[in-house]
Amino acid sequence: MVVLLQPLPKCKTSPVTIPVVDLTDPTAKTQIVKACEELGFFKVVNHGVGPDLLTKLHEEATKFFALPQSLKDKAGPVDPFGYGSKRIGLKGDVGCIEYILLNANSHLSSTKTTAVFRQTPTIFREMVEEYMEEMKGMSSKVLEMVEEELGIEPKEKLSKLVKVKESDSCLRMNYYKEKEESTAKEEIGFGEHTDPQLISVLRSNDTEGLQICLKDGTWVSVPPDHSSFFVIVGDILQVMTNGKFKSVKHRVLTNTKRSRLSMIYFAGPPLMEKIAPLACLVPKQEDYLYKELTWSQYKSSGYKTKLGDYRLGLFEKQLPFSLSNV
């Protein structure tokens, strides 16, 4: 099952397809692996997350962003958790955006996550915690299907990284305010980047703006679907599959009279987890494309780069020098 992506002006005119994976389909695991190899991005339907939870959380999140600025500022600035506006990261990236970033690991304290909850009713926290559990479950299920299809050993090598209590996952809510007047020029809501974690699970309202970059550099718009989720391959999964899966560049453009609200669950491994290509996929270490690293090291390096920088470059192995290449 596929859905057409509409190319931007001056892009390829041929239709681009994005896989739509029904998680109840017996062939879902095969479809997921193919999508991760070819696009690094796919849509998920029949996911089992109740529509009432999605509706209620959307309503409560919208109420937060509608609060007076003075109240929202009490939950900021980001550290990286908490409330932020316009500034993205520490290296000068900006966007037409407000956001909150929430720690998804109850075993790791976050004063800024707590500060966000102080500005919201109890139901918001309850909805967030329930949503995080659903996203952890979906992330684990997708990774389990990858493990089964690729024959990864030991079992749960990938999925356990997001199941364990030490998992360093988080939930981000991005709000792009509606414009009073449409401008001729599209503005950057969130600049181009790849996600650093294993996978990301994204959901938004029915306002367009999300775009992904194809392997040839073409940017295409992703039709929104509030009832479905989109799964994005992250940098760490690219490393562990030795480049078999590619983390996909994506961005959000704003040029609309409707606000856009998106929620992204970033499924991350424990901070001190050693990350390297899986031996069951790449038996010989000399064939590894990436050096061994920890998730903590990769996060730290990411804070020192701009949003669109190629972060994995610092961890790529240098090929042996050969006179035949001279």
C-alpha positions as a LaTeX table, in Angstrom:
\begin{tabular}{lrrr}
\hline
Residue & $x$ (\AA) & $y$ (\AA) & $z$ (\AA) \\
\hline
Met1 & 0.00 & 0.00 & 0.00 \\
Val2 & 1.43 & 3.41 & $-0.96$ \\
Val3 & 0.44 & 7.05 & $-0.91$ \\
Leu4 & 1.70 & 9.67 & $-3.33$ \\
Leu5 & 3.96 & 12.48 & $-2.19$ \\
Gln6 & 3.53 & 15.72 & $-4.13$ \\
Pro7 & 6.85 & 17.19 & $-5.33$ \\
Leu8 & 7.58 & 20.87 & $-4.73$ \\
Pro9 & 7.84 & 23.21 & $-7.74$ \\
Lys10 & 11.07 & 22.68 & $-9.71$ \\
Cys11 & 11.38 & 19.17 & $-8.27$ \\
Lys12 & 11.01 & 15.89 & $-10.09$ \\
Thr13 & 7.66 & 15.59 & $-11.82$ \\
Ser14 & 7.44 & 11.82 & $-11.48$ \\
Pro15 & 5.35 & 10.68 & $-8.52$ \\
Val16 & 7.23 & 9.64 & $-5.41$ \\
Thr17 & 5.77 & 6.90 & $-3.25$ \\
Ile18 & 6.06 & 6.38 & 0.46 \\
Pro19 & 5.32 & 2.98 & 2.02 \\
Val20 & 2.25 & 2.64 & 4.22 \\
Val21 & 2.69 & $-0.25$ & 6.66 \\
Asp22 & $-0.27$ & $-1.94$ & 8.32 \\
Leu23 & 1.17 & $-3.26$ & 11.58 \\
Thr24 & $-1.42$ & $-6.08$ & 11.59 \\
Asp25 & $-0.30$ & $-7.33$ & 8.17 \\
Pro26 & 1.75 & $-10.56$ & 8.33 \\
Thr27 & 4.17 & $-9.05$ & 5.80 \\
Ala28 & 4.67 & $-5.85$ & 7.81 \\
Lys29 & 8.22 & $-6.75$ & 8.88 \\
Thr30 & 9.29 & $-7.18$ & 5.26 \\
Gln31 & 7.68 & $-3.89$ & 4.28 \\
Ile32 & 9.35 & $-2.06$ & 7.16 \\
Val33 & 12.85 & $-3.25$ & 6.28 \\
Lys34 & 12.36 & $-2.39$ & 2.62 \\
Ala35 & 11.14 & 1.10 & 3.55 \\
Cys36 & 14.10 & 1.64 & 5.91 \\
Glu37 & 16.52 & 0.63 & 3.17 \\
Glu38 & 14.97 & 2.66 & 0.37 \\
Leu39 & 13.61 & 5.77 & 2.07 \\
Gly40 & 14.29 & 5.73 & 5.80 \\
Phe41 & 10.70 & 6.79 & 6.30 \\
Phe42 & 7.27 & 5.16 & 6.28 \\
Lys43 & 3.70 & 5.63 & 7.41 \\
Val44 & 2.06 & 3.36 & 10.00 \\
Val45 & $-1.64$ & 2.48 & 10.09 \\
Asn46 & $-3.61$ & 0.07 & 12.30 \\
His47 & $-1.19$ & 0.98 & 15.07 \\
Gly48 & $-3.53$ & 0.34 & 17.96 \\
Val49 & $-3.27$ & 3.77 & 19.60 \\
Gly50 & $-6.72$ & 4.96 & 20.62 \\
Pro51 & $-8.10$ & 8.04 & 18.83 \\
Asp52 & $-9.43$ & 9.46 & 22.12 \\
Leu53 & $-5.91$ & 9.70 & 23.54 \\
Leu54 & $-4.66$ & 11.44 & 20.38 \\
Thr55 & $-7.53$ & 13.93 & 20.42 \\
Lys56 & $-7.28$ & 14.74 & 24.11 \\
Leu57 & $-3.50$ & 15.16 & 24.09 \\
His58 & $-3.73$ & 17.40 & 21.04 \\
Glu59 & $-6.31$ & 19.58 & 22.82 \\
Glu60 & $-4.24$ & 19.86 & 25.99 \\
Ala61 & $-1.04$ & 20.64 & 24.08 \\
Thr62 & $-2.84$ & 23.35 & 22.12 \\
Lys63 & $-3.99$ & 24.88 & 25.41 \\
Phe64 & $-0.40$ & 25.04 & 26.63 \\
Phe65 & 0.82 & 26.92 & 23.57 \\
Ala66 & $-2.16$ & 29.31 & 23.95 \\
Leu67 & $-1.01$ & 30.31 & 27.46 \\
Pro68 & 0.31 & 33.84 & 28.06 \\
Gln69 & 3.98 & 34.09 & 27.13 \\
Ser70 & 4.93 & 34.89 & 30.72 \\
Leu71 & 3.56 & 31.53 & 31.90 \\
Lys72 & 5.21 & 29.53 & 29.12 \\
Asp73 & 8.52 & 31.21 & 29.85 \\
Lys74 & 8.41 & 29.77 & 33.37 \\
Ala75 & 9.05 & 26.38 & 31.78 \\
Gly76 & 12.11 & 27.63 & 29.91 \\
Pro77 & 14.72 & 28.14 & 28.69 \\
Val78 & 15.44 & 24.63 & 27.48 \\
Asp79 & 18.23 & 22.65 & 29.15 \\
Pro80 & 17.54 & 20.75 & 26.68 \\
Phe81 & 14.14 & 19.94 & 28.24 \\
Gly82 & 11.42 & 22.52 & 28.83 \\
Tyr83 & 9.86 & 25.25 & 26.71 \\
Gly84 & 11.61 & 27.00 & 23.85 \\
Ser85 & 10.73 & 29.51 & 21.14 \\
Lys86 & 12.46 & 30.23 & 17.83 \\
Arg87 & 15.94 & 29.16 & 18.94 \\
Ile88 & 16.76 & 25.53 & 18.08 \\
Gly89 & 19.87 & 24.11 & 19.71 \\
Leu90 & 22.95 & 25.98 & 20.87 \\
Lys91 & 24.57 & 27.00 & 17.58 \\
Gly92 & 22.31 & 29.75 & 16.27 \\
Asp93 & 19.65 & 27.77 & 14.39 \\
Val94 & 16.24 & 29.44 & 14.45 \\
Gly95 & 12.76 & 28.67 & 13.15 \\
Cys96 & 9.17 & 29.90 & 13.22 \\
Ile97 & 8.38 & 27.56 & 16.08 \\
Glu98 & 7.49 & 27.10 & 19.73 \\
Tyr99 & 8.17 & 23.76 & 21.36 \\
Ile100 & 8.39 & 21.74 & 24.52 \\
Leu101 & 10.79 & 18.86 & 25.03 \\
Leu102 & 9.88 & 16.35 & 27.73 \\
Asn103 & 11.98 & 13.65 & 29.33 \\
Ala104 & 10.43 & 10.23 & 28.72 \\
Asn105 & 12.50 & 8.40 & 31.34 \\
Ser106 & 10.91 & 8.63 & 34.78 \\
His107 & 14.17 & 7.36 & 36.30 \\
Leu108 & 16.01 & 10.49 & 35.15 \\
Ser109 & 14.93 & 13.71 & 36.83 \\
Ser110 & 14.30 & 16.83 & 34.75 \\
Thr111 & 13.41 & 20.09 & 36.47 \\
Lys112 & 12.31 & 21.66 & 33.19 \\
Thr113 & 9.96 & 18.77 & 32.38 \\
Thr114 & 8.45 & 19.26 & 35.82 \\
Ala115 & 8.23 & 23.00 & 35.12 \\
Val116 & 6.14 & 22.34 & 32.00 \\
Phe117 & 3.73 & 20.21 & 34.02 \\
Arg118 & 3.39 & 22.98 & 36.63 \\
Gln119 & 1.87 & 25.23 & 33.96 \\
Thr120 & $-0.66$ & 22.64 & 32.82 \\
Pro121 & $-3.57$ & 20.76 & 34.40 \\
Thr122 & $-3.03$ & 17.27 & 35.80 \\
Ile123 & $-4.75$ & 15.70 & 32.80 \\
Phe124 & $-1.96$ & 16.97 & 30.53 \\
Arg125 & 0.69 & 15.06 & 32.45 \\
Glu126 & $-1.52$ & 11.96 & 32.53 \\
Met127 & $-2.09$ & 12.14 & 28.77 \\
Val128 & 1.63 & 12.68 & 28.10 \\
Glu129 & 2.66 & 9.71 & 30.23 \\
Glu130 & 0.08 & 7.46 & 28.56 \\
Tyr131 & 1.17 & 8.65 & 25.12 \\
Met132 & 4.84 & 8.00 & 25.93 \\
Glu133 & 4.02 & 4.43 & 26.91 \\
Glu134 & 2.15 & 3.93 & 23.64 \\
Met135 & 5.08 & 5.34 & 21.67 \\
Lys136 & 7.58 & 3.16 & 23.52 \\
Gly137 & 5.42 & 0.16 & 22.63 \\
Met138 & 5.17 & 1.13 & 18.97 \\
Ser139 & 8.91 & 1.82 & 18.73 \\
Ser140 & 9.69 & $-1.54$ & 20.31 \\
Lys141 & 7.29 & $-3.34$ & 17.98 \\
Val142 & 8.81 & $-1.76$ & 14.86 \\
Leu143 & 12.33 & $-2.66$ & 16.01 \\
Glu144 & 11.24 & $-6.21$ & 16.85 \\
Met145 & 9.97 & $-6.59$ & 13.30 \\
Val146 & 13.30 & $-5.32$ & 11.99 \\
Glu147 & 15.13 & $-7.85$ & 14.18 \\
Glu148 & 13.00 & $-10.72$ & 12.95 \\
Glu149 & 13.24 & $-9.82$ & 9.27 \\
Leu150 & 17.02 & $-9.31$ & 9.36 \\
Gly151 & 17.64 & $-12.30$ & 11.63 \\
Ile152 & 19.41 & $-10.15$ & 14.20 \\
Glu153 & 21.07 & $-11.98$ & 17.06 \\
Pro154 & 20.94 & $-11.86$ & 19.99 \\
Lys155 & 17.18 & $-11.34$ & 20.00 \\
Glu156 & 15.93 & $-7.94$ & 21.16 \\
Lys157 & 19.35 & $-6.42$ & 20.44 \\
Leu158 & 17.60 & $-3.32$ & 19.06 \\
Ser159 & 14.21 & $-3.32$ & 20.77 \\
Lys160 & 15.55 & $-3.77$ & 24.28 \\
Leu161 & 17.45 & $-0.49$ & 23.92 \\
Val162 & 14.13 & 1.39 & 24.08 \\
Lys163 & 12.40 & $-1.05$ & 26.47 \\
Val164 & 14.83 & $-0.87$ & 29.38 \\
Lys165 & 14.29 & 1.67 & 32.16 \\
Glu166 & 17.60 & 3.37 & 31.29 \\
Ser167 & 16.42 & 4.19 & 27.79 \\
Asp168 & 17.15 & 7.83 & 26.98 \\
Ser169 & 14.00 & 8.68 & 25.02 \\
Cys170 & 12.09 & 11.95 & 24.88 \\
Leu171 & 8.92 & 13.54 & 23.52 \\
Arg172 & 8.92 & 16.78 & 21.58 \\
Met173 & 5.86 & 18.89 & 20.76 \\
Asn174 & 6.34 & 21.46 & 18.01 \\
Tyr175 & 3.86 & 24.27 & 17.46 \\
Tyr176 & 3.90 & 26.39 & 14.31 \\
Lys177 & 1.57 & 29.34 & 14.75 \\
Glu178 & $-0.90$ & 30.24 & 12.02 \\
Lys179 & $-0.12$ & 33.29 & 9.89 \\
Glu180 & $-2.55$ & 36.15 & 9.47 \\
Glu181 & $-1.44$ & 36.63 & 5.88 \\
Ser182 & 0.07 & 34.07 & 3.58 \\
Thr183 & 3.50 & 35.06 & 2.27 \\
Ala184 & 4.77 & 34.30 & $-1.18$ \\
Lys185 & 7.98 & 32.89 & 0.29 \\
Glu186 & 7.91 & 29.75 & 2.40 \\
Glu187 & 9.58 & 30.15 & 5.78 \\
Ile188 & 11.57 & 27.63 & 7.74 \\
Gly189 & 9.65 & 26.28 & 10.67 \\
Phe190 & 12.26 & 23.66 & 11.53 \\
Gly191 & 15.38 & 23.41 & 9.39 \\
Glu192 & 16.68 & 20.33 & 7.61 \\
His193 & 18.23 & 17.67 & 9.82 \\
Thr194 & 18.37 & 13.99 & 10.60 \\
Asp195 & 17.21 & 12.59 & 13.92 \\
Pro196 & 20.03 & 11.21 & 16.08 \\
Gln197 & 18.24 & 8.41 & 17.93 \\
Leu198 & 17.29 & 4.88 & 16.78 \\
Ile199 & 13.91 & 5.81 & 15.34 \\
Ser200 & 11.41 & 8.64 & 15.72 \\
Val201 & 7.64 & 8.27 & 15.71 \\
Leu202 & 5.87 & 11.39 & 14.45 \\
Arg203 & 2.25 & 12.47 & 14.44 \\
Ser204 & 0.73 & 15.84 & 13.50 \\
Asn205 & $-2.60$ & 17.49 & 12.88 \\
Asp206 & $-3.87$ & 17.83 & 9.32 \\
Thr207 & $-1.75$ & 20.87 & 8.47 \\
Glu208 & 0.93 & 20.29 & 5.84 \\
Gly209 & 4.55 & 21.39 & 6.12 \\
Leu210 & 6.65 & 18.25 & 6.65 \\
Gln211 & 9.08 & 17.43 & 3.85 \\
Ile212 & 11.65 & 14.69 & 3.38 \\
Cys213 & 14.75 & 14.66 & 1.22 \\
Leu214 & 15.22 & 11.85 & $-1.28$ \\
Lys215 & 18.59 & 10.30 & $-2.06$ \\
Asp216 & 18.99 & 12.51 & $-5.13$ \\
Gly217 & 18.49 & 15.69 & $-3.09$ \\
Thr218 & 14.87 & 16.26 & $-4.10$ \\
Trp219 & 12.58 & 17.60 & $-1.39$ \\
Val220 & 8.99 & 16.32 & $-1.38$ \\
Ser221 & 6.02 & 17.24 & 0.79 \\
Val222 & 4.42 & 14.60 & 3.01 \\
Pro223 & 0.60 & 14.74 & 3.08 \\
Pro224 & $-0.49$ & 15.02 & 6.73 \\
Asp225 & $-2.71$ & 12.40 & 8.37 \\
His226 & $-3.73$ & 12.98 & 11.97 \\
Ser227 & $-4.89$ & 9.39 & 12.43 \\
Ser228 & $-1.59$ & 7.78 & 11.43 \\
Phe229 & 2.06 & 7.88 & 12.46 \\
Phe230 & 5.27 & 8.32 & 10.50 \\
Val231 & 8.42 & 6.42 & 11.46 \\
Ile232 & 11.81 & 8.00 & 10.74 \\
Val233 & 15.13 & 6.14 & 10.74 \\
Gly234 & 17.67 & 7.80 & 13.04 \\
Asp235 & 21.46 & 8.08 & 12.95 \\
Ile236 & 22.04 & 5.39 & 15.59 \\
Leu237 & 20.05 & 2.81 & 13.59 \\
Gln238 & 22.10 & 3.76 & 10.52 \\
Val239 & 25.28 & 2.98 & 12.49 \\
Met240 & 23.98 & $-0.32$ & 13.88 \\
Thr241 & 22.95 & $-1.51$ & 10.40 \\
Asn242 & 26.28 & $-0.26$ & 8.98 \\
Gly243 & 24.50 & 2.04 & 6.55 \\
Lys244 & 21.98 & $-0.55$ & 5.37 \\
Phe245 & 19.31 & 1.80 & 6.75 \\
Lys246 & 19.72 & 5.53 & 6.14 \\
Ser247 & 18.59 & 8.29 & 8.45 \\
Val248 & 16.52 & 10.63 & 6.29 \\
Lys249 & 16.82 & 14.41 & 6.19 \\
His250 & 13.57 & 16.21 & 6.87 \\
Arg251 & 12.32 & 19.72 & 7.58 \\
Val252 & 9.15 & 21.72 & 8.16 \\
Leu253 & 8.15 & 24.74 & 6.08 \\
Thr254 & 5.45 & 27.19 & 7.16 \\
Asn255 & 3.26 & 29.06 & 4.73 \\
Thr256 & $-0.25$ & 28.57 & 5.95 \\
Lys257 & $-3.12$ & 30.22 & 7.75 \\
Arg258 & $-3.56$ & 27.10 & 9.86 \\
Ser259 & $-1.41$ & 26.25 & 12.87 \\
Arg260 & 0.55 & 23.00 & 12.85 \\
Leu261 & 1.10 & 20.86 & 15.94 \\
Ser262 & 3.33 & 17.82 & 15.76 \\
Met263 & 4.50 & 15.33 & 18.37 \\
Ile264 & 7.69 & 13.35 & 17.92 \\
Tyr265 & 8.78 & 10.50 & 20.16 \\
Phe266 & 12.53 & 9.95 & 19.91 \\
Ala267 & 13.36 & 6.36 & 20.86 \\
Gly268 & 16.89 & 6.45 & 22.21 \\
Pro269 & 19.23 & 3.90 & 23.82 \\
Pro270 & 20.71 & 4.18 & 27.33 \\
Leu271 & 23.32 & 6.93 & 27.64 \\
Met272 & 26.28 & 4.60 & 28.18 \\
Glu273 & 25.19 & 1.99 & 25.62 \\
Lys274 & 28.02 & 1.09 & 23.26 \\
Ile275 & 26.91 & 1.57 & 19.66 \\
Ala276 & 28.58 & $-0.14$ & 16.70 \\
Pro277 & 27.56 & $-2.06$ & 13.57 \\
Leu278 & 25.88 & $-5.34$ & 14.53 \\
Ala279 & 28.26 & $-8.29$ & 14.23 \\
Cys280 & 25.45 & $-10.50$ & 12.89 \\
Leu281 & 25.09 & $-8.12$ & 9.94 \\
Val282 & 28.79 & $-7.27$ & 9.50 \\
Pro283 & 30.95 & $-10.22$ & 10.68 \\
Lys284 & 34.31 & $-8.56$ & 9.92 \\
Gln285 & 35.23 & $-5.43$ & 11.88 \\
Glu286 & 37.34 & $-4.17$ & 8.98 \\
Asp287 & 34.06 & $-3.78$ & 7.09 \\
Tyr288 & 32.58 & $-1.47$ & 9.72 \\
Leu289 & 31.81 & 1.97 & 8.30 \\
Tyr290 & 31.57 & 3.54 & 11.76 \\
Lys291 & 33.66 & 3.63 & 14.92 \\
Glu292 & 32.26 & 2.35 & 18.20 \\
Leu293 & 30.65 & 5.12 & 20.25 \\
Thr294 & 28.31 & 5.58 & 23.15 \\
Trp295 & 24.96 & 7.32 & 22.87 \\
Ser296 & 26.22 & 9.88 & 25.40 \\
Gln297 & 29.20 & 10.69 & 23.18 \\
Tyr298 & 27.00 & 11.11 & 20.14 \\
Lys299 & 24.57 & 13.37 & 21.98 \\
Ser300 & 27.43 & 15.53 & 23.26 \\
Ser301 & 28.90 & 15.90 & 19.79 \\
Gly302 & 25.47 & 16.86 & 18.44 \\
Tyr303 & 25.19 & 19.78 & 20.84 \\
Lys304 & 28.36 & 21.21 & 19.28 \\
Thr305 & 27.05 & 21.18 & 15.71 \\
Lys306 & 24.47 & 23.12 & 13.76 \\
Leu307 & 21.12 & 21.55 & 12.97 \\
Gly308 & 21.89 & 20.62 & 9.36 \\
Asp309 & 25.46 & 19.38 & 9.91 \\
Tyr310 & 26.36 & 15.80 & 9.07 \\
Arg311 & 26.98 & 14.55 & 12.60 \\
Leu312 & 27.89 & 10.99 & 11.65 \\
Gly313 & 30.95 & 12.22 & 9.76 \\
Leu314 & 32.88 & 12.47 & 13.02 \\
Phe315 & 32.35 & 8.76 & 13.64 \\
Glu316 & 32.96 & 7.35 & 10.17 \\
Lys317 & 35.98 & 5.08 & 9.81 \\
Gln318 & 38.66 & 6.18 & 7.40 \\
Leu319 & 39.28 & 3.70 & 4.62 \\
Pro320 & 42.85 & 2.34 & 4.47 \\
Phe321 & 45.14 & 4.28 & 2.16 \\
Ser322 & 45.85 & 2.45 & $-1.04$ \\
Leu323 & 48.37 & 3.32 & $-3.75$ \\
Ser324 & 45.88 & 2.00 & $-6.28$ \\
Asn325 & 43.72 & 5.03 & $-5.48$ \\
Val326 & 46.47 & 7.51 & $-6.33$ \\
\hline
\end{tabular}
